Structure formats: structure tokens, C-alpha cells
mmCIF file of C-alpha atoms and ligand atoms in Angstrom:
data_model
loop_
_atom_site.group_PDB
_atom_site.id
_atom_site.type_symbol
_atom_site.label_atom_id
_atom_site.label_comp_id
_atom_site.label_asym_id
_atom_site.label_seq_id
_atom_site.Cartn_x
_atom_site.Cartn_y
_atom_site.Cartn_z
ATOM 1 C CA MET A 1 -1.629 -19.827 6.133
ATOM 2 C CA SER A 2 -3.592 -17.354 4.193
ATOM 3 C CA GLY A 3 -6.850 -15.504 4.069
ATOM 4 C CA SER A 4 -6.253 -14.063 7.520
ATOM 5 C CA GLN A 5 -8.873 -13.937 10.235
ATOM 6 C CA THR A 6 -9.450 -10.871 12.319
ATOM 7 C CA SER A 7 -8.983 -11.303 16.036
ATOM 8 C CA GLU A 8 -12.705 -10.851 16.712
ATOM 9 C CA THR A 9 -13.638 -13.960 14.726
ATOM 10 C CA ALA A 10 -10.436 -15.965 14.507
ATOM 11 C CA ALA A 11 -11.876 -18.730 16.657
ATOM 12 C CA THR A 12 -14.537 -19.562 14.045
ATOM 13 C CA GLY A 13 -12.152 -19.684 11.080
ATOM 14 C CA ALA A 14 -11.413 -22.892 9.225
ATOM 15 C CA PRO A 15 -7.791 -23.586 8.264
ATOM 16 C CA GLU A 16 -7.012 -22.035 4.914
ATOM 17 C CA ASP A 17 -3.866 -22.501 2.880
ATOM 18 C CA GLY A 18 -4.629 -20.526 -0.241
ATOM 19 C CA LEU A 19 -3.865 -16.957 -1.007
ATOM 20 C CA PHE A 20 -6.541 -14.271 -0.947
ATOM 21 C CA ILE A 21 -5.758 -11.250 -3.123
ATOM 22 C CA THR A 22 -8.243 -8.432 -3.675
ATOM 23 C CA LEU A 23 -8.167 -5.552 -6.126
ATOM 24 C CA GLU A 24 -9.681 -2.245 -5.088
ATOM 25 C CA GLY A 25 -10.015 1.209 -6.563
ATOM 26 C CA GLY A 26 -12.496 3.676 -7.947
ATOM 27 C CA ASP A 27 -14.588 3.034 -11.033
ATOM 28 C CA GLY A 28 -12.343 3.364 -14.085
ATOM 29 C CA SER A 29 -9.099 2.652 -12.206
ATOM 30 C CA GLY A 30 -8.250 -0.374 -14.368
ATOM 31 C CA LYS A 31 -8.933 -3.247 -11.949
ATOM 32 C CA SER A 32 -10.198 -5.670 -14.594
ATOM 33 C CA THR A 33 -7.132 -5.173 -16.793
ATOM 34 C CA GLN A 34 -4.791 -5.752 -13.846
ATOM 35 C CA ALA A 35 -6.797 -8.761 -12.649
ATOM 36 C CA ALA A 36 -6.424 -10.374 -16.078
ATOM 37 C CA LEU A 37 -2.661 -9.692 -16.202
ATOM 38 C CA LEU A 38 -2.153 -10.933 -12.655
ATOM 39 C CA GLU A 39 -4.178 -14.077 -13.289
ATOM 40 C CA GLU A 40 -1.978 -14.871 -16.278
ATOM 41 C CA TRP A 41 1.185 -14.301 -14.240
ATOM 42 C CA LEU A 42 0.038 -16.372 -11.265
ATOM 43 C CA THR A 43 -1.037 -19.202 -13.546
ATOM 44 C CA GLY A 44 2.421 -19.052 -15.137
ATOM 45 C CA GLN A 45 3.849 -19.446 -11.611
ATOM 46 C CA GLY A 46 1.997 -22.738 -11.313
ATOM 47 C CA ARG A 47 -0.841 -21.495 -9.118
ATOM 48 C CA THR A 48 -4.493 -22.442 -9.531
ATOM 49 C CA VAL A 49 -6.361 -19.151 -9.673
ATOM 50 C CA VAL A 50 -10.024 -18.588 -8.886
ATOM 51 C CA ARG A 51 -10.892 -15.227 -10.366
ATOM 52 C CA THR A 52 -14.030 -13.767 -8.924
ATOM 53 C CA ARG A 53 -15.740 -10.536 -7.998
ATOM 54 C CA GLU A 54 -18.179 -8.744 -5.729
ATOM 55 C CA PRO A 55 -20.940 -8.035 -6.241
ATOM 56 C CA GLY A 56 -21.966 -10.973 -8.413
ATOM 57 C CA GLY A 57 -19.531 -13.836 -7.768
ATOM 58 C CA THR A 58 -22.338 -16.397 -7.307
ATOM 59 C CA ASP A 59 -25.693 -17.096 -9.014
ATOM 60 C CA ALA A 60 -27.578 -15.411 -6.173
ATOM 61 C CA GLY A 61 -24.981 -12.628 -6.243
ATOM 62 C CA VAL A 62 -25.693 -11.954 -9.925
ATOM 63 C CA GLU A 63 -29.293 -11.187 -8.947
ATOM 64 C CA ILE A 64 -28.185 -8.980 -6.037
ATOM 65 C CA ARG A 65 -25.765 -7.204 -8.399
ATOM 66 C CA GLU A 66 -28.596 -6.447 -10.792
ATOM 67 C CA ILE A 67 -30.632 -4.829 -8.002
ATOM 68 C CA VAL A 68 -27.820 -2.887 -6.401
ATOM 69 C CA LEU A 69 -26.357 -1.578 -9.659
ATOM 70 C CA HIS A 70 -29.368 -1.250 -11.928
ATOM 71 C CA HIS A 71 -32.551 -0.863 -9.860
ATOM 72 C CA ARG A 72 -34.356 2.148 -11.283
ATOM 73 C CA GLY A 73 -35.809 3.617 -8.102
ATOM 74 C CA ASP A 74 -34.101 4.700 -4.897
ATOM 75 C CA ILE A 75 -32.331 2.259 -2.622
ATOM 76 C CA SER A 76 -31.688 3.635 0.851
ATOM 77 C CA PRO A 77 -27.989 3.719 1.872
ATOM 78 C CA ARG A 78 -28.456 1.130 4.640
ATOM 79 C CA ALA A 79 -30.343 -1.197 2.317
ATOM 80 C CA GLU A 80 -27.539 -0.799 -0.220
ATOM 81 C CA ALA A 81 -24.959 -1.680 2.450
ATOM 82 C CA LEU A 82 -26.961 -4.775 3.395
ATOM 83 C CA LEU A 83 -27.285 -5.895 -0.225
ATOM 84 C CA TYR A 84 -23.500 -5.771 -0.663
ATOM 85 C CA ALA A 85 -23.100 -7.562 2.668
ATOM 86 C CA ALA A 86 -25.585 -10.276 1.640
ATOM 87 C CA ASP A 87 -23.723 -10.807 -1.625
ATOM 88 C CA ARG A 88 -20.450 -11.010 0.341
ATOM 89 C CA ALA A 89 -21.749 -13.467 2.934
ATOM 90 C CA HIS A 90 -22.919 -15.946 0.311
ATOM 91 C CA HIS A 91 -19.844 -15.479 -1.877
ATOM 92 C CA VAL A 92 -17.325 -15.966 0.941
ATOM 93 C CA GLU A 93 -19.113 -19.043 2.238
ATOM 94 C CA THR A 94 -19.670 -20.787 -1.090
ATOM 95 C CA VAL A 95 -16.772 -19.645 -3.302
ATOM 96 C CA VAL A 96 -13.908 -17.936 -1.449
ATOM 97 C CA ARG A 97 -13.441 -20.118 1.610
ATOM 98 C CA PRO A 98 -13.734 -23.427 -0.274
ATOM 99 C CA ALA A 99 -11.142 -22.191 -2.809
ATOM 100 C CA LEU A 100 -8.741 -21.097 -0.053
ATOM 101 C CA ALA A 101 -9.233 -24.426 1.710
ATOM 102 C CA ARG A 102 -8.191 -26.181 -1.531
ATOM 103 C CA GLY A 103 -5.016 -24.071 -1.573
ATOM 104 C CA ASP A 104 -6.010 -21.983 -4.578
ATOM 105 C CA VAL A 105 -5.281 -18.316 -5.149
ATOM 106 C CA VAL A 106 -8.483 -16.292 -4.971
ATOM 107 C CA LEU A 107 -8.055 -13.205 -7.118
ATOM 108 C CA GLN A 108 -11.020 -10.995 -6.417
ATOM 109 C CA ASP A 109 -12.276 -7.789 -7.919
ATOM 110 C CA ARG A 110 -13.554 -5.765 -4.901
ATOM 111 C CA TYR A 111 -14.215 -6.883 -1.347
ATOM 112 C CA LEU A 112 -15.029 -5.321 2.008
ATOM 113 C CA ASP A 113 -12.844 -2.242 1.474
ATOM 114 C CA SER A 114 -15.272 -1.293 -1.317
ATOM 115 C CA SER A 115 -18.086 -1.242 1.224
ATOM 116 C CA VAL A 116 -16.114 0.932 3.636
ATOM 117 C CA ALA A 117 -15.154 3.342 0.835
ATOM 118 C CA TYR A 118 -18.452 3.471 -1.108
ATOM 119 C CA GLN A 119 -21.110 2.935 1.570
ATOM 120 C CA GLY A 120 -19.054 4.362 4.440
ATOM 121 C CA ALA A 121 -17.431 7.422 2.850
ATOM 122 C CA GLY A 122 -19.488 7.690 -0.352
ATOM 123 C CA ARG A 123 -22.941 7.332 1.262
ATOM 124 C CA VAL A 124 -21.674 8.832 4.511
ATOM 125 C CA LEU A 125 -22.590 5.908 6.737
ATOM 126 C CA ASP A 126 -20.459 5.091 9.765
ATOM 127 C CA ALA A 127 -17.298 3.481 8.352
ATOM 128 C CA ASP A 128 -16.702 1.443 11.467
ATOM 129 C CA GLU A 129 -20.205 -0.005 11.408
ATOM 130 C CA ILE A 130 -19.846 -0.846 7.722
ATOM 131 C CA ARG A 131 -16.563 -2.622 8.370
ATOM 132 C CA LYS A 132 -18.120 -4.599 11.228
ATOM 133 C CA LEU A 133 -21.104 -5.529 9.082
ATOM 134 C CA SER A 134 -18.790 -6.737 6.313
ATOM 135 C CA LEU A 135 -16.616 -8.686 8.705
ATOM 136 C CA TRP A 136 -19.694 -10.337 10.162
ATOM 137 C CA ALA A 137 -20.886 -11.222 6.670
ATOM 138 C CA ALA A 138 -17.439 -12.563 5.723
ATOM 139 C CA GLN A 139 -16.927 -14.485 8.992
ATOM 140 C CA GLY A 140 -13.924 -12.264 9.684
ATOM 141 C CA LEU A 141 -11.988 -13.181 6.560
ATOM 142 C CA LEU A 142 -9.451 -10.550 5.487
ATOM 143 C CA PRO A 143 -7.312 -10.678 2.330
ATOM 144 C CA ASP A 144 -3.595 -11.488 2.468
ATOM 145 C CA LEU A 145 -2.971 -8.685 0.029
ATOM 146 C CA THR A 146 -5.139 -5.838 -1.237
ATOM 147 C CA ILE A 147 -3.942 -4.010 -4.324
ATOM 148 C CA LEU A 148 -5.291 -0.467 -4.419
ATOM 149 C CA LEU A 149 -5.253 1.095 -7.870
ATOM 150 C CA ASP A 150 -5.150 4.742 -6.977
ATOM 151 C CA LEU A 151 -6.291 7.227 -9.593
ATOM 152 C CA ASP A 152 -7.530 10.792 -9.531
ATOM 153 C CA GLU A 153 -11.332 10.591 -9.853
ATOM 154 C CA THR A 154 -11.498 13.057 -12.761
ATOM 155 C CA VAL A 155 -8.986 10.988 -14.756
ATOM 156 C CA ALA A 156 -10.962 7.849 -13.888
ATOM 157 C CA ARG A 157 -14.175 9.489 -15.032
ATOM 158 C CA ALA A 158 -12.626 10.493 -18.356
ATOM 159 C CA ARG A 159 -11.565 6.863 -18.876
ATOM 160 C CA LEU A 160 -15.068 5.628 -18.082
ATOM 161 C CA ASP A 161 -16.593 8.141 -20.475
ATOM 162 C CA THR A 162 -14.731 6.528 -23.350
ATOM 163 C CA SER A 163 -15.750 2.973 -22.447
ATOM 164 C CA ARG A 164 -19.346 3.232 -21.184
ATOM 165 C CA THR A 165 -22.652 3.811 -22.925
ATOM 166 C CA ARG A 166 -24.501 3.945 -19.593
ATOM 167 C CA TYR A 167 -23.494 4.270 -15.958
ATOM 168 C CA ASP A 168 -24.628 2.041 -13.107
ATOM 169 C CA ARG A 169 -26.061 3.544 -9.899
ATOM 170 C CA LEU A 170 -22.680 3.999 -8.251
ATOM 171 C CA GLU A 171 -20.787 5.193 -11.307
ATOM 172 C CA ALA A 172 -23.532 7.772 -11.855
ATOM 173 C CA GLU A 173 -22.744 9.466 -8.540
ATOM 174 C CA LYS A 174 -21.210 12.933 -8.657
ATOM 175 C CA ALA A 175 -17.520 13.829 -8.503
ATOM 176 C CA ASP A 176 -17.546 14.601 -4.758
ATOM 177 C CA PHE A 177 -18.838 11.072 -4.034
ATOM 178 C CA HIS A 178 -15.938 9.590 -5.999
ATOM 179 C CA ALA A 179 -13.467 11.959 -4.333
ATOM 180 C CA ARG A 180 -14.661 10.715 -0.909
ATOM 181 C CA VAL A 181 -14.283 7.117 -2.096
ATOM 182 C CA ARG A 182 -10.714 7.755 -3.218
ATOM 183 C CA SER A 183 -9.640 9.413 -0.004
ATOM 184 C CA ALA A 184 -11.294 6.677 2.083
ATOM 185 C CA TYR A 185 -9.318 4.050 0.175
ATOM 186 C CA LEU A 186 -6.074 5.920 0.835
ATOM 187 C CA GLN A 187 -6.913 6.135 4.531
ATOM 188 C CA LEU A 188 -7.658 2.422 4.667
ATOM 189 C CA ALA A 189 -4.325 1.701 2.994
ATOM 190 C CA SER A 190 -2.359 3.857 5.397
ATOM 191 C CA ALA A 191 -4.100 2.229 8.371
ATOM 192 C CA GLU A 192 -3.099 -1.254 7.166
ATOM 193 C CA PRO A 193 0.188 -0.903 5.247
ATOM 194 C CA GLN A 194 0.978 -4.611 5.654
ATOM 195 C CA ARG A 195 -2.147 -5.672 3.802
ATOM 196 C CA PHE A 196 -2.274 -2.934 1.162
ATOM 197 C CA LEU A 197 -0.152 -2.294 -1.882
ATOM 198 C CA VAL A 198 -0.986 1.139 -3.300
ATOM 199 C CA VAL A 199 -0.098 1.594 -6.957
ATOM 200 C CA ASP A 200 -0.274 4.698 -9.077
ATOM 201 C CA ALA A 201 -2.879 3.701 -11.662
ATOM 202 C CA ALA A 202 -2.192 6.640 -13.979
ATOM 203 C CA ARG A 203 0.715 4.759 -15.578
ATOM 204 C CA PRO A 204 0.583 2.294 -18.515
ATOM 205 C CA ALA A 205 -1.021 -1.071 -17.660
ATOM 206 C CA ASP A 206 2.142 -3.128 -18.285
ATOM 207 C CA GLU A 207 4.181 -0.938 -15.913
ATOM 208 C CA ILE A 208 1.570 -1.340 -13.200
ATOM 209 C CA ALA A 209 1.465 -5.104 -13.755
ATOM 210 C CA THR A 210 5.262 -5.351 -13.435
ATOM 211 C CA GLU A 211 5.177 -3.445 -10.149
ATOM 212 C CA ILE A 212 2.418 -5.675 -8.772
ATOM 213 C CA GLN A 213 4.257 -8.858 -9.759
ATOM 214 C CA ALA A 214 7.522 -7.658 -8.200
ATOM 215 C CA GLU A 215 5.787 -6.708 -4.986
ATOM 216 C CA LEU A 216 3.849 -9.947 -4.873
ATOM 217 C CA GLY A 217 7.080 -11.863 -5.327
ATOM 218 C CA ARG A 218 8.544 -9.955 -2.369
ATOM 219 C CA ARG A 219 5.581 -10.184 -0.043
ATOM 220 C CA ILE A 220 4.202 -13.602 -0.798
ATOM 221 C CA ALA A 221 6.206 -16.371 -2.470
ATOM 222 C CA PRO A 222 3.889 -17.215 -5.376
ATOM 223 C CA THR A 223 5.272 -20.692 -6.088
ATOM 224 C CA ARG A 224 4.801 -23.430 -3.533
HETATM 225 P P1 TYD B 1 -17.589 -3.226 -10.395
HETATM 226 O O1 TYD B 1 -17.947 -4.659 -10.571
HETATM 227 O O2 TYD B 1 -16.152 -2.902 -10.162
HETATM 228 O O3 TYD B 1 -18.143 -2.381 -11.584
HETATM 229 P P2 TYD B 1 -17.911 -2.606 -13.147
HETATM 230 O O4 TYD B 1 -17.872 -4.061 -13.422
HETATM 231 O O5 TYD B 1 -19.110 -1.907 -13.711
HETATM 232 O O6 TYD B 1 -16.610 -1.915 -13.439
HETATM 233 O O7 TYD B 1 -18.362 -2.667 -9.120
HETATM 234 C C1 TYD B 1 -19.663 -2.359 -9.137
HETATM 235 C C2 TYD B 1 -19.939 -1.148 -8.282
HETATM 236 O O8 TYD B 1 -20.310 -1.551 -6.973
HETATM 237 C C3 TYD B 1 -18.795 -0.167 -8.157
HETATM 238 O O9 TYD B 1 -19.274 1.113 -8.509
HETATM 239 C C4 TYD B 1 -18.463 -0.180 -6.689
HETATM 240 C C5 TYD B 1 -19.711 -0.680 -6.034
HETATM 241 N N1 TYD B 1 -19.504 -1.395 -4.760
HETATM 242 C C6 TYD B 1 -19.932 -0.819 -3.579
HETATM 243 O O10 TYD B 1 -20.442 0.311 -3.576
HETATM 244 N N2 TYD B 1 -19.797 -1.500 -2.408
HETATM 245 C C7 TYD B 1 -19.257 -2.760 -2.365
HETATM 246 O O11 TYD B 1 -19.144 -3.365 -1.282
HETATM 247 C C8 TYD B 1 -18.808 -3.347 -3.606
HETATM 248 C C9 TYD B 1 -18.219 -4.719 -3.603
HETATM 249 C C10 TYD B 1 -18.958 -2.636 -4.779
#
């Protein structure tokens, strides 16, 4: 049994046998690199992996992603939260849940913890309301494991500076925004230690990958 349901919505959940793994962290924390390494490892373990992301894991989501990341004018914080929630609702319903029902591993770059950290702490909306909104959008689906790549925001920014020619709307936010995001992530992880694996993302990518694989092997038997 995987892709756990929260108690508030468990009654509506379909049976799911796959494994739902999400990667979280600030911009520049190295999520994409770790997702690629983990996908390779899981595939080597004989698992079918659906690698996806939010925002933008569906055709409609690609359009929402364009608005939420690249719209030139203002977007109010609540509208931003709803755009991420709309992307999530459609993605969970059409991609994530079907994959879990097939027994696949869903390896996802960002999920509802991003909304709590960025819209809740970053935009200073009520974190509890944002979590409820996300859970409603996702029909209560929580990941089996969330890997938090924790990195000091100034180090992350320096990494981004070497790889970006332009910043999206969220990346362009100031250092204090990103500091709030980081500390919100750490709070989320300490509130749910069973679900979260916090890794120090300042280390070399292969070291991080080895730690994630070892932990995954301990927490969730990857071969079936
Ligand atoms: P991401 O795809 O990780 O950016 P990139 O591909 O450019 O590295 O995420 C896009 C941005 O969206 C990122 O700054 C975090 C933000 N975000 C939120 O603010 N709330 C959310 O719910 C999600 C999923 C992402």
C-alpha cells in the first residue's frame, strides 16, 4: 500500500500499490540531478518509474506553469496558490493516481510541501489553509517518502547564478523569501519525520545519491 491517504479523505481514496516519492528543496538545491540518479537506480531495481513534476506534469499543467512562473505582471498570492493547486488537482487525477494504481513508482519533482513552503511561508499566507487547499486538490494523497534537499539559500543562489540566464517569478524573489522557504521545509520535515528524509545538499551529488538509495532501501523495499 502506498501513496498514503490522510485521515480526512481516506474514505475517498482508491487502492494504490505503487510508491509515491517526492523531491523537495529550494531553487538550486539539486533536485533534478538527484531525480535523474534515483530514477536510474530504481529502474535498475526492476521498478517502472514515472518521473514527473509540479507545476507542469500535464499538458494543461504546462500552460499553468507558464503563467505562474513567467507571467510578466503581478499575480496575487492567493491566485498563485490556486494556480499551483489547479495544476496539482489535474496532475494527481490524471497522472499520479493512475500510475500508483498500476503499481509504478512515481518520482516527482515538487508536490504539496512546495505550496506550504513557498505560498505559505514565502508569500506569508496561512500555512494550514495552504495545506488544506493542496490536500483538497490532491484528494488527500500524501507521498510515501519526501526527500528534502536542504541547502543554505545563499549557496543555492550562487549555484543558480552559474546555471541561469534569467530567473522565473519565484527564483527572482529576495533572499529573505528563500530563507523563509528553507525554514518552512525544515519545520515540515520535523513535524513528519516518518515521511521526510532530510539530506544535506551541500555535498557532492554522488554522495547524496548513495545516502538516498541506502535510506530508501531501509525504509521501503524497492524490489517487489
Ligand atoms: P521548479 O520546476 O523546481 O523550477 P525549475 O525547473 O526552474 O528548477 O519549480 C518551479 C517553481 O515553482 C519553484 O520556484 C518553486 C515554485 N513552486 C511553488 O511556489 N509552489 C508549488 O506548489 C510548487 C509545486 C512550486
